[in-house]
Every structure is written in C-alpha cells, then in structure tokens.
Amino acid sequence: MAILKIARMGHPVLRGIAQPIADPTAPDVRRLVQDMVETLADAGGVGLAAPQVHVPLRLVIFFVPAQRAAEEVPLTVLINPVIEPLSDQMEEGGEGCLSLPGLVGVVPRFSAIRYSGFGLDGKPIEREAYGYHARVAQHECDHLDGILYPARIQDFSRFGYAEEMRRESATEDAG
C-alpha cells in the first residue's frame, strides 16, 4: 500500500471526465482502493475520488463519521456510481476538499439522493442517503465529472480560507 499524491485545483486531471471501470474485481482496482484508503486516512478527509489521486477512473471512497451525521456510514467503495435526487429539496452546508487545501465554502446540494454502483466484489450497491451522507456522496461523485465544489457555490462571500472564515464567524458571534 502507498500514500498517493493528491492533485490540487488547477491540475487537468481534476477537470476531465473519468472513465468507467470495466471490471470492478480486477486486482489493480483493489490495489488502487487500498492506496486510496491509506491516502484518505493520512490526509484526514472523509472522501476521495480516483481523479484526485491522478487516476481518471469512476471510483470514489467515503465514510461518514458518527459525529457528523445522525447515522455513521462505514467506508464505502463505489465503482461507476450514479446519483439520482429523491426530491428537488436542496440544503446548504459547508464543504472542504483535499484538492483545495485550506479552503471552505457553503454549497447547496440535494438533501436526499439514491446512489448506485458496484463494490469491489462486483456486486451492485444501491443506497439512499440523506443530509451529510448525501452531501459527501455528491461531492465525491462530482469529481468524476470534473466538477470541484466552488463551481456549485452561489454566494462567494461564504467561500475562503478556513482560518479566515472561522475568525469572521467568531467575530460575528461575539459582535
């Protein structure tokens, strides 16, 4: 296993459309997932898409820690994912990204989705996701279509460096 280099905003691999994986059970796909899991743990994130590690394939991994949502979601490996909104209801929430270190923004996302794809065993996966779980899945799958979260921001007064945004929020709360 290896810790992979994470592509940062501006790198062409993050702007392209990722290619489908022909065989989810292939040994090279399993190795890539192992390396992505190690990379994600090292970086301290909650999700990672293959293009973020310079591999233009339709593969994402993510988990939802208990402290971030009503229900913990264990590590999920999703190959060739498809996302379908369950309603038109949108929810704003803060997002960051390992490919945009230090930056955060408020992004509207569908509050309820269904995602489907395949696991490493080649078996279909289909789940409904709500709230933060839905947000993480949408964020990671956006990477597969060359979309970084700033492209979805509607109010750029709520986008900036995390440290500055925290300082501004603390000043507003105190004032």
Protein backbone atom coordinates (compact mmCIF):
# COMPACT_ATOMS: atom_id res chain seq x y z
CA MET A 1 0.00 0.00 0.00
CA ALA A 2 1.08 3.56 -0.62
CA ILE A 3 0.10 7.11 0.14
CA LEU A 4 -0.71 8.74 -3.19
CA LYS A 5 -0.14 12.36 -4.22
CA ILE A 6 -3.36 14.36 -4.18
CA ALA A 7 -4.00 16.56 -7.22
CA ARG A 8 -4.74 20.17 -6.38
CA MET A 9 -7.17 22.58 -8.01
CA GLY A 10 -5.79 23.60 -11.39
CA HIS A 11 -4.44 20.17 -12.33
CA PRO A 12 -6.01 18.92 -15.60
CA VAL A 13 -6.93 15.50 -14.12
CA LEU A 14 -9.50 17.29 -11.92
CA ARG A 15 -11.22 18.88 -14.93
CA GLY A 16 -11.72 15.76 -17.03
CA ILE A 17 -14.49 13.19 -17.22
CA ALA A 18 -13.37 9.96 -15.55
CA GLN A 19 -13.65 6.68 -17.45
CA PRO A 20 -15.84 3.75 -16.34
CA ILE A 21 -14.13 0.75 -14.78
CA ALA A 22 -14.69 -2.37 -16.89
CA ASP A 23 -14.00 -4.92 -14.14
CA PRO A 24 -14.60 -3.81 -10.54
CA THR A 25 -12.98 -7.05 -9.30
CA ALA A 26 -9.66 -6.50 -11.11
CA PRO A 27 -6.57 -6.71 -8.86
CA ASP A 28 -5.36 -3.26 -9.98
CA VAL A 29 -8.69 -1.74 -8.87
CA ARG A 30 -8.33 -3.42 -5.46
CA ARG A 31 -4.76 -2.06 -5.13
CA LEU A 32 -5.94 1.43 -6.10
CA VAL A 33 -8.68 1.29 -3.45
CA GLN A 34 -6.19 0.16 -0.79
CA ASP A 35 -3.89 3.05 -1.68
CA MET A 36 -6.81 5.50 -1.69
CA VAL A 37 -7.93 4.32 1.76
CA GLU A 38 -4.41 4.82 3.11
CA THR A 39 -4.19 8.24 1.42
CA LEU A 40 -7.56 9.30 2.82
CA ALA A 41 -6.57 8.26 6.34
CA ASP A 42 -3.25 10.11 6.05
CA ALA A 43 -4.96 13.28 4.76
CA GLY A 44 -7.72 13.21 7.38
CA GLY A 45 -10.61 13.56 4.94
CA VAL A 46 -13.97 11.80 4.67
CA GLY A 47 -13.91 11.06 0.94
CA LEU A 48 -11.65 10.69 -2.05
CA ALA A 49 -12.24 10.20 -5.78
CA ALA A 50 -9.78 8.44 -8.08
CA PRO A 51 -9.14 11.58 -10.19
CA GLN A 52 -7.90 13.29 -7.01
CA VAL A 53 -5.02 10.79 -6.95
CA HIS A 54 -4.28 11.27 -10.67
CA VAL A 55 -6.28 8.22 -11.82
CA PRO A 56 -9.13 9.21 -14.20
CA LEU A 57 -11.47 6.34 -13.30
CA ARG A 58 -15.05 6.37 -11.96
CA LEU A 59 -14.27 5.31 -8.40
CA VAL A 60 -14.94 7.03 -5.08
CA ILE A 61 -14.48 6.10 -1.45
CA PHE A 62 -16.08 7.82 1.52
CA PHE A 63 -17.32 7.37 5.06
CA VAL A 64 -19.48 9.42 7.39
CA PRO A 65 -18.26 9.65 10.99
CA ALA A 66 -20.90 9.43 13.73
CA GLN A 67 -20.17 12.96 14.96
CA ARG A 68 -21.03 14.40 11.51
CA ALA A 69 -24.41 12.76 10.93
CA ALA A 70 -27.34 11.08 12.62
CA GLU A 71 -26.04 7.74 11.43
CA GLU A 72 -22.45 6.63 10.88
CA VAL A 73 -21.71 5.27 7.41
CA PRO A 74 -18.76 2.87 7.22
CA LEU A 75 -16.16 3.12 4.49
CA THR A 76 -17.96 2.80 1.16
CA VAL A 77 -16.22 1.90 -2.10
CA LEU A 78 -18.38 2.89 -5.05
CA ILE A 79 -17.35 1.98 -8.60
CA ASN A 80 -19.09 3.56 -11.61
CA PRO A 81 -21.51 5.47 -9.36
CA VAL A 82 -24.79 7.03 -10.45
CA ILE A 83 -26.62 9.59 -8.32
CA GLU A 84 -30.33 10.28 -8.50
CA PRO A 85 -32.00 13.02 -6.41
CA LEU A 86 -35.01 11.79 -4.43
CA SER A 87 -36.58 15.26 -4.45
CA ASP A 88 -35.84 18.82 -5.54
CA GLN A 89 -35.13 19.88 -1.94
CA MET A 90 -31.71 21.46 -1.55
CA GLU A 91 -29.71 22.04 1.62
CA GLU A 92 -26.77 24.38 2.14
CA GLY A 93 -23.75 23.11 4.03
CA GLY A 94 -20.07 23.73 4.48
CA GLU A 95 -17.59 21.79 2.36
CA GLY A 96 -13.87 21.48 2.03
CA CYS A 97 -11.79 19.33 -0.29
CA LEU A 98 -8.40 17.65 -0.15
CA SER A 99 -7.73 19.11 -3.63
CA LEU A 100 -8.35 22.65 -2.34
CA PRO A 101 -6.34 22.61 0.91
CA GLY A 102 -7.31 25.24 3.44
CA LEU A 103 -10.42 26.45 1.58
CA VAL A 104 -14.05 26.03 2.62
CA GLY A 105 -17.37 27.15 1.18
CA VAL A 106 -21.11 26.85 1.61
CA VAL A 107 -22.55 24.67 -1.15
CA PRO A 108 -26.17 23.79 -2.00
CA ARG A 109 -26.73 20.05 -2.52
CA PHE A 110 -29.72 17.74 -2.82
CA SER A 111 -30.75 16.78 0.70
CA ALA A 112 -31.82 13.26 -0.30
CA ILE A 113 -30.36 11.04 -3.02
CA ARG A 114 -30.13 7.46 -4.17
CA TYR A 115 -26.74 6.27 -5.29
CA SER A 116 -25.87 3.08 -7.08
CA GLY A 117 -22.75 1.46 -8.44
CA PHE A 118 -20.61 -1.57 -7.75
CA GLY A 119 -18.42 -2.76 -4.91
CA LEU A 120 -15.00 -4.39 -5.14
CA ASP A 121 -16.73 -7.76 -5.27
CA GLY A 122 -18.52 -6.70 -8.46
CA LYS A 123 -21.91 -6.81 -6.74
CA PRO A 124 -24.35 -3.92 -7.18
CA ILE A 125 -24.71 -1.36 -4.39
CA GLU A 126 -27.79 0.82 -4.06
CA ARG A 127 -28.48 3.09 -1.08
CA GLU A 128 -30.48 6.12 -0.14
CA ALA A 129 -28.58 8.92 1.56
CA TYR A 130 -29.74 11.98 3.45
CA GLY A 131 -28.11 15.10 4.86
CA TYR A 132 -24.35 14.93 5.31
CA HIS A 133 -24.15 11.41 3.84
CA ALA A 134 -25.86 12.69 0.67
CA ARG A 135 -23.55 15.73 0.61
CA VAL A 136 -20.37 13.62 0.80
CA ALA A 137 -21.54 11.22 -1.93
CA GLN A 138 -22.47 14.11 -4.26
CA HIS A 139 -19.20 15.94 -3.60
CA GLU A 140 -17.08 12.86 -4.38
CA CYS A 141 -19.09 11.92 -7.47
CA ASP A 142 -18.75 15.48 -8.80
CA HIS A 143 -15.00 14.82 -9.08
CA LEU A 144 -15.76 12.10 -11.64
CA ASP A 145 -17.29 14.71 -13.93
CA GLY A 146 -14.55 17.30 -13.50
CA ILE A 147 -16.55 19.44 -11.05
CA LEU A 148 -14.97 20.97 -7.95
CA TYR A 149 -17.27 22.31 -5.25
CA PRO A 150 -16.56 26.03 -5.90
CA ALA A 151 -18.43 25.60 -9.21
CA ARG A 152 -21.60 24.97 -7.18
CA ILE A 153 -21.20 27.88 -4.75
CA GLN A 154 -23.90 30.53 -5.11
CA ASP A 155 -22.66 33.08 -2.55
CA PHE A 156 -18.92 33.65 -2.74
CA SER A 157 -18.98 35.75 0.44
CA ARG A 158 -19.17 32.32 2.12
CA PHE A 159 -16.06 30.90 0.42
CA GLY A 160 -12.50 31.38 1.59
CA TYR A 161 -9.67 30.10 3.71
CA ALA A 162 -10.95 28.05 6.63
CA GLU A 163 -8.89 30.00 9.16
CA GLU A 164 -10.28 33.35 7.96
CA MET A 165 -13.85 32.05 7.77
CA ARG A 166 -13.62 30.76 11.37
CA ARG A 167 -12.21 34.11 12.52
CA GLU A 168 -15.02 36.01 10.74
CA SER A 169 -17.65 33.68 12.20
CA ALA A 170 -16.23 34.12 15.72
CA THR A 171 -16.22 37.92 15.29
CA GLU A 172 -19.85 37.90 14.11
CA ASP A 173 -20.88 35.64 17.01
CA ALA A 174 -19.16 37.94 19.53
CA GLY A 175 -20.46 41.16 17.99
